Short mmCIF file of C-alpha atoms and ligand atoms in Angstrom, two decimals:
data_model
loop_
_atom_site.label_atom_id
_atom_site.label_comp_id
_atom_site.label_asym_id
_atom_site.label_seq_id
_atom_site.Cartn_x
_atom_site.Cartn_y
_atom_site.Cartn_z
CA MET M 1 3.90 0.07 22.65
CA LYS M 2 5.80 2.33 20.24
CA ILE M 3 5.73 1.80 16.49
CA LEU M 4 8.01 3.46 13.93
CA VAL M 5 6.09 4.05 10.70
CA THR M 6 8.18 4.96 7.67
CA GLY M 7 6.28 6.75 4.90
CA GLY M 8 3.57 7.35 7.49
CA LEU M 9 2.21 10.46 5.80
CA GLY M 10 1.62 8.65 2.48
CA TYR M 11 -1.62 7.15 1.23
CA ILE M 12 -1.56 3.77 3.00
CA GLY M 13 0.80 4.75 5.82
CA SER M 14 -1.44 7.61 7.00
CA HIS M 15 -4.41 5.24 7.24
CA ALA M 16 -2.29 2.76 9.20
CA VAL M 17 -1.17 5.54 11.57
CA VAL M 18 -4.83 6.44 12.22
CA GLU M 19 -5.66 2.82 13.07
CA LEU M 20 -2.59 2.53 15.31
CA LEU M 21 -3.55 5.69 17.21
CA ASN M 22 -7.15 4.48 17.49
CA GLU M 23 -5.79 1.39 19.23
CA ASN M 24 -3.62 3.52 21.55
CA TYR M 25 -0.21 2.70 20.12
CA ASP M 26 2.44 5.44 20.30
CA VAL M 27 3.55 6.36 16.81
CA VAL M 28 6.78 7.83 15.45
CA VAL M 29 6.67 8.70 11.74
CA ILE M 30 9.60 9.30 9.41
CA ASP M 31 8.69 10.66 5.98
CA ASP M 32 10.73 12.85 3.63
CA LEU M 33 7.57 14.33 2.05
CA SER M 34 8.72 13.22 -1.41
CA ASN M 35 5.14 12.09 -2.09
CA SER M 36 3.13 13.60 0.75
CA SER M 37 2.75 16.80 2.71
CA ARG M 38 3.16 17.98 6.27
CA ASP M 39 -0.51 18.91 6.66
CA ILE M 40 -1.30 15.17 6.92
CA VAL M 41 0.07 15.37 10.48
CA ASP M 42 -2.78 17.77 11.32
CA LYS M 43 -5.34 15.67 9.45
CA ILE M 44 -4.31 12.62 11.47
CA LYS M 45 -4.74 14.65 14.66
CA GLU M 46 -8.14 15.90 13.50
CA ILE M 47 -9.32 12.32 12.92
CA THR M 48 -7.89 10.72 16.05
CA GLY M 49 -7.42 13.59 18.51
CA LYS M 50 -3.89 12.29 19.04
CA ASP M 51 -0.37 13.45 18.23
CA ILE M 52 2.45 11.64 16.53
CA VAL M 53 6.18 12.29 16.72
CA PHE M 54 7.22 13.35 13.22
CA TYR M 55 10.67 13.32 11.60
CA GLU M 56 10.87 14.96 8.19
CA ASN M 57 13.79 12.88 6.96
CA ASP M 58 14.90 10.28 4.47
CA VAL M 59 14.86 6.74 5.89
CA ARG M 60 18.29 6.24 4.34
CA ASP M 61 19.71 8.84 6.73
CA GLU M 62 21.29 6.48 9.26
CA ALA M 63 22.22 9.27 11.67
CA VAL M 64 18.54 10.12 11.98
CA LEU M 65 17.60 6.46 12.40
CA GLU M 66 20.23 6.21 15.12
CA GLU M 67 18.63 9.19 16.88
CA ILE M 68 15.15 7.70 16.56
CA PHE M 69 16.10 4.26 17.87
CA THR M 70 18.16 5.78 20.71
CA LYS M 71 15.55 8.30 21.79
CA HIS M 72 12.44 6.15 21.45
CA LYS M 73 12.12 2.57 22.51
CA ILE M 74 10.75 1.27 19.22
CA ASP M 75 8.98 -2.08 19.55
CA ALA M 76 8.19 -2.63 15.88
CA VAL M 77 8.55 -1.01 12.47
CA MET M 78 6.03 -0.66 9.67
CA HIS M 79 7.90 0.15 6.47
CA PHE M 80 5.77 1.96 3.88
CA ALA M 81 8.41 4.39 2.57
CA GLY M 82 9.39 3.87 -1.04
CA TYR M 83 8.66 4.96 -4.57
CA LYS M 84 5.74 3.22 -6.27
CA ALA M 85 5.11 4.56 -9.78
CA VAL M 86 5.50 1.64 -12.17
CA GLY M 87 6.07 3.74 -15.32
CA GLU M 88 8.54 6.06 -13.64
CA SER M 89 10.48 3.07 -12.34
CA VAL M 90 11.10 1.97 -15.94
CA GLN M 91 12.51 5.43 -16.74
CA LYS M 92 14.49 5.81 -13.49
CA PRO M 93 15.55 2.36 -12.30
CA ILE M 94 18.54 3.58 -10.29
CA LEU M 95 16.36 5.99 -8.32
CA TYR M 96 13.90 3.20 -7.54
CA TYR M 97 16.44 0.58 -6.53
CA GLU M 98 18.41 3.15 -4.54
CA ASN M 99 15.39 4.30 -2.56
CA ASN M 100 13.40 1.10 -2.14
CA LEU M 101 16.34 -1.18 -1.39
CA GLY M 102 18.48 1.47 0.33
CA SER M 103 15.76 2.52 2.78
CA THR M 104 15.05 -1.11 3.69
CA LEU M 105 18.73 -1.94 4.23
CA SER M 106 19.39 1.12 6.41
CA LEU M 107 16.31 0.39 8.45
CA CYS M 108 17.06 -3.29 9.01
CA LYS M 109 20.66 -2.52 9.92
CA LYS M 110 19.60 -0.03 12.59
CA MET M 111 16.86 -2.34 13.85
CA LEU M 112 19.34 -5.16 14.45
CA GLU M 113 21.80 -2.79 16.13
CA HIS M 114 19.03 -1.73 18.50
CA GLU M 115 17.60 -5.22 18.96
CA CYS M 116 14.28 -4.33 17.40
CA TYR M 117 13.09 -7.39 15.50
CA LYS M 118 9.48 -6.93 14.41
CA PHE M 119 9.12 -5.69 10.84
CA ILE M 120 5.95 -5.25 8.79
CA PHE M 121 6.66 -4.76 5.11
CA SER M 122 4.53 -3.31 2.27
CA SER M 123 4.96 -5.77 -0.55
CA SER M 124 2.66 -6.18 -3.52
CA ALA M 125 0.77 -8.74 -5.56
CA THR M 126 3.07 -7.63 -8.36
CA VAL M 127 5.68 -10.10 -7.00
CA TYR M 128 3.55 -12.92 -8.46
CA GLY M 129 4.22 -11.63 -12.00
CA ASP M 130 1.90 -13.38 -14.42
CA PRO M 131 -0.15 -15.46 -11.94
CA GLU M 132 0.70 -19.15 -11.87
CA ARG M 133 -2.95 -19.81 -10.95
CA LEU M 134 -5.96 -17.92 -9.65
CA PRO M 135 -6.89 -17.12 -6.98
CA LEU M 136 -3.33 -16.40 -5.85
CA THR M 137 -2.22 -18.14 -2.69
CA GLU M 138 0.96 -17.16 -0.85
CA ASP M 139 2.76 -20.29 -2.05
CA CYS M 140 2.25 -19.41 -5.72
CA ARG M 141 5.42 -18.90 -7.72
CA VAL M 142 6.90 -15.40 -7.46
CA GLY M 143 9.04 -13.73 -10.12
CA GLY M 144 8.64 -12.57 -13.67
CA THR M 145 8.14 -8.97 -12.58
CA THR M 146 8.06 -6.63 -15.56
CA ASN M 147 9.39 -3.36 -14.12
CA PRO M 148 11.99 -2.13 -11.60
CA TYR M 149 9.29 -1.22 -9.07
CA GLY M 150 7.99 -4.78 -8.95
CA THR M 151 11.48 -6.22 -9.01
CA SER M 152 12.46 -4.01 -6.06
CA LYS M 153 9.61 -5.56 -4.02
CA LEU M 154 10.74 -9.06 -4.98
CA MET M 155 14.36 -8.25 -4.07
CA ILE M 156 13.32 -6.79 -0.72
CA GLU M 157 11.32 -9.94 0.10
CA ARG M 158 14.49 -11.93 -0.58
CA ILE M 159 16.66 -9.58 1.47
CA LEU M 160 14.27 -9.87 4.42
CA SER M 161 14.39 -13.63 4.18
CA ASP M 162 18.21 -13.60 4.17
CA ILE M 163 18.29 -11.29 7.21
CA HIS M 164 15.85 -13.58 9.00
CA ILE M 165 18.00 -16.65 8.25
CA ALA M 166 21.06 -14.93 9.68
CA ASN M 167 19.09 -13.49 12.65
CA PRO M 168 16.19 -15.82 13.49
CA LYS M 169 14.72 -13.34 15.97
CA PHE M 170 14.24 -10.86 13.12
CA THR M 171 10.59 -11.38 12.23
CA PRO M 172 9.38 -9.90 8.94
CA VAL M 173 5.68 -10.02 8.14
CA ILE M 174 5.47 -9.52 4.40
CA LEU M 175 2.10 -8.16 3.28
CA ARG M 176 1.31 -8.53 -0.40
CA TYR M 177 -1.28 -5.88 -1.16
CA PHE M 178 -3.73 -6.28 -3.98
CA ASN M 179 -5.29 -3.01 -5.29
CA PRO M 180 -5.88 -0.47 -2.49
CA ILE M 181 -8.50 2.18 -3.23
CA GLY M 182 -10.90 4.31 -1.18
CA ALA M 183 -10.12 6.84 1.52
CA HIS M 184 -10.87 7.56 5.15
CA LYS M 185 -14.61 8.17 5.61
CA THR M 186 -13.96 11.70 6.89
CA GLY M 187 -12.50 12.58 3.48
CA LEU M 188 -9.50 14.11 5.29
CA ILE M 189 -6.88 11.63 4.04
CA GLY M 190 -6.75 9.65 0.81
CA GLU M 191 -4.76 9.20 -2.37
CA LYS M 192 -3.58 12.34 -4.10
CA PRO M 193 -1.40 11.43 -7.08
CA ASN M 194 0.61 14.21 -8.72
CA GLY M 195 -0.25 14.90 -12.36
CA ILE M 196 -2.27 12.52 -14.51
CA PRO M 197 -3.02 9.36 -12.53
CA ASN M 198 -1.84 5.97 -13.78
CA ASN M 199 -4.12 3.84 -11.65
CA LEU M 200 -7.74 3.16 -12.40
CA MET M 201 -9.56 4.60 -9.38
CA PRO M 202 -7.72 7.94 -9.20
CA TYR M 203 -8.44 8.31 -12.93
CA ILE M 204 -12.16 7.48 -12.57
CA VAL M 205 -12.66 10.04 -9.79
CA ARG M 206 -11.02 12.77 -11.84
CA VAL M 207 -13.21 12.04 -14.82
CA ALA M 208 -16.27 12.03 -12.56
CA SER M 209 -15.29 15.37 -11.03
CA GLY M 210 -14.75 16.89 -14.47
CA GLU M 211 -10.98 17.39 -14.12
CA LEU M 212 -10.28 14.86 -16.86
CA GLU M 213 -12.43 14.32 -19.91
CA ILE M 214 -12.66 10.62 -20.51
CA LEU M 215 -11.39 7.33 -19.10
CA SER M 216 -9.40 5.11 -21.45
CA ILE M 217 -10.08 1.45 -20.78
CA PHE M 218 -6.91 -0.47 -21.60
CA GLY M 219 -8.11 -3.47 -23.57
CA ASN M 220 -11.47 -5.21 -23.94
CA ASP M 221 -10.19 -8.44 -25.46
CA TYR M 222 -8.80 -10.13 -22.35
CA ASP M 223 -9.98 -13.59 -21.40
CA THR M 224 -12.19 -12.23 -18.59
CA LYS M 225 -15.94 -11.94 -17.92
CA ASP M 226 -16.36 -8.86 -20.16
CA GLY M 227 -12.95 -8.61 -21.82
CA THR M 228 -11.59 -5.89 -19.49
CA GLY M 229 -8.91 -6.44 -16.84
CA VAL M 230 -9.88 -7.95 -13.50
CA ARG M 231 -8.34 -6.91 -10.16
CA ASP M 232 -8.92 -7.43 -6.44
CA TYR M 233 -9.71 -3.95 -5.07
CA ILE M 234 -9.42 -3.50 -1.31
CA HIS M 235 -10.49 -0.55 0.84
CA VAL M 236 -7.44 1.23 2.25
CA VAL M 237 -8.95 1.22 5.76
CA ASP M 238 -9.30 -2.57 5.64
CA LEU M 239 -5.73 -2.74 4.40
CA ALA M 240 -4.56 -0.52 7.26
CA LYS M 241 -6.33 -2.74 9.78
CA GLY M 242 -4.55 -5.75 8.27
CA HIS M 243 -1.29 -4.14 9.46
CA LEU M 244 -2.48 -4.13 13.05
CA SER M 245 -3.33 -7.82 12.82
CA ALA M 246 0.10 -8.47 11.29
CA LEU M 247 1.72 -6.49 14.09
CA LYS M 248 0.03 -8.66 16.72
CA LYS M 249 1.29 -11.77 14.92
CA ALA M 250 4.84 -10.38 14.81
CA MET M 251 4.78 -9.48 18.51
CA ASN M 252 3.64 -12.98 19.51
CA ASP M 253 5.70 -15.09 17.16
CA GLU M 254 9.15 -15.48 15.61
CA GLY M 255 9.68 -16.36 11.96
CA ILE M 256 9.01 -14.97 8.51
CA PHE M 257 5.42 -14.70 7.38
CA TYR M 258 3.75 -13.89 4.06
CA TYR M 259 0.13 -12.78 3.67
CA ASN M 260 -2.04 -11.65 0.81
CA LEU M 261 -4.13 -8.63 1.74
CA GLY M 262 -7.06 -8.61 -0.66
CA THR M 263 -10.77 -9.33 -0.60
CA GLY M 264 -10.63 -12.49 -2.69
CA THR M 265 -13.04 -11.04 -5.27
CA GLY M 266 -12.06 -9.73 -8.68
CA TYR M 267 -13.92 -6.95 -10.51
CA SER M 268 -13.47 -5.91 -14.12
CA VAL M 269 -12.77 -2.35 -15.24
CA LEU M 270 -16.28 -2.10 -16.67
CA GLU M 271 -17.82 -3.34 -13.43
CA MET M 272 -15.81 -0.71 -11.55
CA VAL M 273 -17.06 2.08 -13.81
CA GLN M 274 -20.67 0.89 -13.61
CA ASN M 275 -20.53 0.55 -9.83
CA PHE M 276 -18.96 3.97 -9.44
CA GLU M 277 -21.69 5.58 -11.56
CA LYS M 278 -24.43 3.81 -9.61
CA VAL M 279 -23.11 4.58 -6.12
CA ASN M 280 -22.23 8.21 -6.79
CA GLY M 281 -24.91 9.10 -9.32
CA VAL M 282 -22.42 10.55 -11.81
CA LYS M 283 -21.41 9.63 -15.34
CA VAL M 284 -17.92 8.39 -16.17
CA PRO M 285 -17.46 8.64 -19.93
CA TYR M 286 -15.03 6.05 -21.29
CA LYS M 287 -13.53 4.74 -24.50
CA MET M 288 -11.90 1.42 -25.30
CA VAL M 289 -8.24 1.65 -26.28
CA ASP M 290 -5.37 -0.81 -26.77
CA ARG M 291 -4.03 -2.93 -23.93
CA ARG M 292 -1.43 -1.26 -21.68
CA PRO M 293 1.95 -2.98 -22.14
CA GLY M 294 2.90 -5.20 -19.19
CA ASP M 295 -0.71 -5.57 -17.93
CA ILE M 296 -2.06 -8.98 -17.01
CA ALA M 297 -5.66 -10.09 -17.59
CA SER M 298 -6.64 -11.02 -14.05
CA CYS M 299 -5.19 -10.82 -10.58
CA TYR M 300 -7.08 -11.65 -7.40
CA SER M 301 -6.22 -13.16 -4.06
CA ASP M 302 -7.09 -16.12 -2.01
CA ALA M 303 -7.28 -14.18 1.25
CA SER M 304 -7.93 -17.15 3.52
CA LYS M 305 -4.43 -17.44 5.05
CA ALA M 306 -4.66 -13.95 6.58
CA TYR M 307 -8.05 -14.87 8.01
CA GLU M 308 -6.91 -18.19 9.43
CA GLU M 309 -3.62 -16.97 10.91
CA LEU M 310 -4.28 -13.31 11.66
CA GLY M 311 -8.04 -13.30 12.11
CA TRP M 312 -8.21 -10.49 9.56
CA LYS M 313 -10.52 -10.13 6.61
CA ALA M 314 -11.73 -7.19 4.56
CA GLU M 315 -15.02 -5.85 5.90
CA LEU M 316 -15.79 -2.98 3.53
CA GLY M 317 -17.41 -3.54 0.15
CA LEU M 318 -17.20 -2.01 -3.30
CA GLU M 319 -19.88 0.53 -2.45
CA ASP M 320 -17.77 1.90 0.45
CA MET M 321 -14.71 2.05 -1.80
CA MET M 322 -16.60 3.96 -4.51
CA ARG M 323 -18.26 6.39 -2.11
CA ASP M 324 -15.13 7.13 -0.06
CA SER M 325 -12.88 7.58 -3.12
CA TYR M 326 -15.26 10.16 -4.58
CA ASN M 327 -15.95 11.86 -1.26
CA PHE M 328 -12.20 12.41 -0.81
CA ILE M 329 -11.72 14.07 -4.19
CA LEU M 330 -14.82 16.27 -3.72
CA LYS M 331 -13.49 17.41 -0.35
CA GLN M 332 -10.10 18.19 -1.89
CA ASN M 333 -11.73 20.24 -4.61
CA GLU M 334 -13.80 22.27 -2.10
CA LYS M 335 -10.61 24.05 -0.99
P1 NAD P 401 2.81 6.83 -1.02
O1 NAD P 401 3.76 7.33 -2.06
O2 NAD P 401 1.52 7.55 -0.84
O3 NAD P 401 3.54 6.74 0.39
C1 NAD P 401 4.91 6.52 0.54
C2 NAD P 401 5.44 7.58 1.50
O4 NAD P 401 6.83 7.35 1.70
C3 NAD P 401 5.30 9.00 0.97
O5 NAD P 401 4.71 9.80 1.98
C4 NAD P 401 6.73 9.45 0.68
O6 NAD P 401 6.90 10.83 0.91
C5 NAD P 401 7.53 8.59 1.63
N1 NAD P 401 8.90 8.23 1.20
C6 NAD P 401 9.32 7.71 0.03
N2 NAD P 401 10.63 7.46 0.08
C7 NAD P 401 11.06 7.84 1.32
C8 NAD P 401 12.31 7.81 1.98
N3 NAD P 401 13.42 7.35 1.40
N4 NAD P 401 12.36 8.27 3.25
C9 NAD P 401 11.25 8.74 3.88
N5 NAD P 401 10.05 8.78 3.31
C10 NAD P 401 9.96 8.32 2.04
O7 NAD P 401 2.56 5.30 -1.36
P2 NAD P 401 1.46 4.29 -0.77
O8 NAD P 401 0.46 4.02 -1.84
O9 NAD P 401 1.01 4.75 0.55
O10 NAD P 401 2.34 2.98 -0.64
C11 NAD P 401 2.99 2.64 0.57
C12 NAD P 401 3.82 1.39 0.34
O11 NAD P 401 2.96 0.36 -0.12
C13 NAD P 401 4.90 1.56 -0.73
O12 NAD P 401 6.03 0.83 -0.33
C14 NAD P 401 4.27 0.93 -1.95
O13 NAD P 401 5.23 0.45 -2.84
C15 NAD P 401 3.46 -0.20 -1.33
N6 NAD P 401 2.34 -0.65 -2.17
C16 NAD P 401 1.43 0.29 -2.62
C17 NAD P 401 0.38 -0.14 -3.44
C18 NAD P 401 -0.63 0.86 -3.96
O14 NAD P 401 -1.37 0.52 -4.90
N7 NAD P 401 -0.74 2.07 -3.42
C19 NAD P 401 0.27 -1.47 -3.79
C20 NAD P 401 1.20 -2.39 -3.30
C21 NAD P 401 2.24 -1.96 -2.49
N1 UDP P 402 -6.94 0.64 -16.26
C1 UDP P 402 -7.64 1.21 -17.31
N2 UDP P 402 -7.51 2.57 -17.50
C2 UDP P 402 -6.74 3.36 -16.72
C3 UDP P 402 -6.04 2.76 -15.65
C4 UDP P 402 -6.15 1.39 -15.45
O1 UDP P 402 -8.36 0.53 -18.06
O2 UDP P 402 -6.67 4.58 -16.95
C5 UDP P 402 -7.08 -0.82 -16.02
C6 UDP P 402 -5.79 -1.60 -16.09
O3 UDP P 402 -5.54 -2.01 -17.41
C7 UDP P 402 -6.08 -2.77 -15.14
C8 UDP P 402 -7.00 -2.13 -14.08
O4 UDP P 402 -7.56 -0.97 -14.70
O5 UDP P 402 -6.82 -3.78 -15.80
C9 UDP P 402 -6.27 -1.72 -12.81
O6 UDP P 402 -5.17 -0.91 -13.16
P1 UDP P 402 -4.26 -0.19 -12.05
O7 UDP P 402 -3.17 0.54 -12.77
O8 UDP P 402 -5.13 0.59 -11.14
O9 UDP P 402 -3.68 -1.41 -11.20
P2 UDP P 402 -2.68 -2.60 -11.63
O10 UDP P 402 -2.77 -2.81 -13.10
O11 UDP P 402 -1.34 -2.14 -11.20
O12 UDP P 402 -3.17 -3.78 -10.88
#
């Protein structure tokens, strides 16, 4: 079976490609390298011993999509390509809507033209806005997103639903990720943000490795166990495996499906720092600062629907996430 993976050299996409190759799928990747690099192709080969077909192109380039769908008999698409920096999306909304919506529209158009109907989409827990209740189930209210990035995910979910209504064979599996962290255990692939990281884990590892001085904890007066924000962190390898389970569902069923991909457990920022220090035996100096605008107190999943319907659940724990995140950055810094 042949799978087209857009954004397949990025953080989550590259881990999904590894899992696909491990399960003997044929993989075609399209990635414009706007937030990744070509050497990931070699890293994927080093991990799996297998090759992918790689197109260095923008997903919005319909001539290239035409070539891909004509040349390869694509059975299903996993769509990871898109821009994801929340802060940047506030500064550059047109860029974000153009890329995130445009890439999805071009892709779906070409899929329908080529009678390819199975679509796995990278959505986000951000579509729930300020959670209606916790833990979040898939039927919780969506909306109230506070930035163009989040709104683009919400709009895409709606677009996919409209396409499904008009073309019932078109089967989107919408995966709402909670907070992916960690890296492949080889340390060969992982998350490499440009510049100063915005997310918690990439910031912690850089403080631990001495590249940044001190972690700012955004708020200690939330209504949570210790006053700091609570999130549902999930190992990226577990997340990647969730895509394979979603793919099997899409291949065997018709419809539109929504799944939370999380662990179901929330950890506070302070718990994350303490766990990181314990697992890796390093200090992470921190200071308490004001809340970050737009942040919510707590966000964690009820992950039972994915288990019941896909047979998938997260297997790796916080210790694996801490160890693998740090191992990746140490390996990067060895070079
Ligand atoms: P990433 O930036 O590491 O990967 C995205 C990849 O897509 C990059 O390799 C980039 O070069 C490529 N890309 C972007 N626009 C493209 C285009 N028009 N054509 C071709 N390639 C393009 O991001 P990630 O963390 O791996 O996220 C993957 C997907 O998951 C994104 O859609 C993101 O919004 C979503 N998501 C991520 C998180 C997270 O915390 N990382 C959480 C929820 C959802
Ligand atoms: N956070 C923090 N300092 C940082 C980055 C994040 O205290 O430098 C907190 C943030 O306020 C939130 C949690 O860590 O409570 C996770 O933040 P992240 O940006 O990683 O994910 P998101 O808020 O998008 O779920």
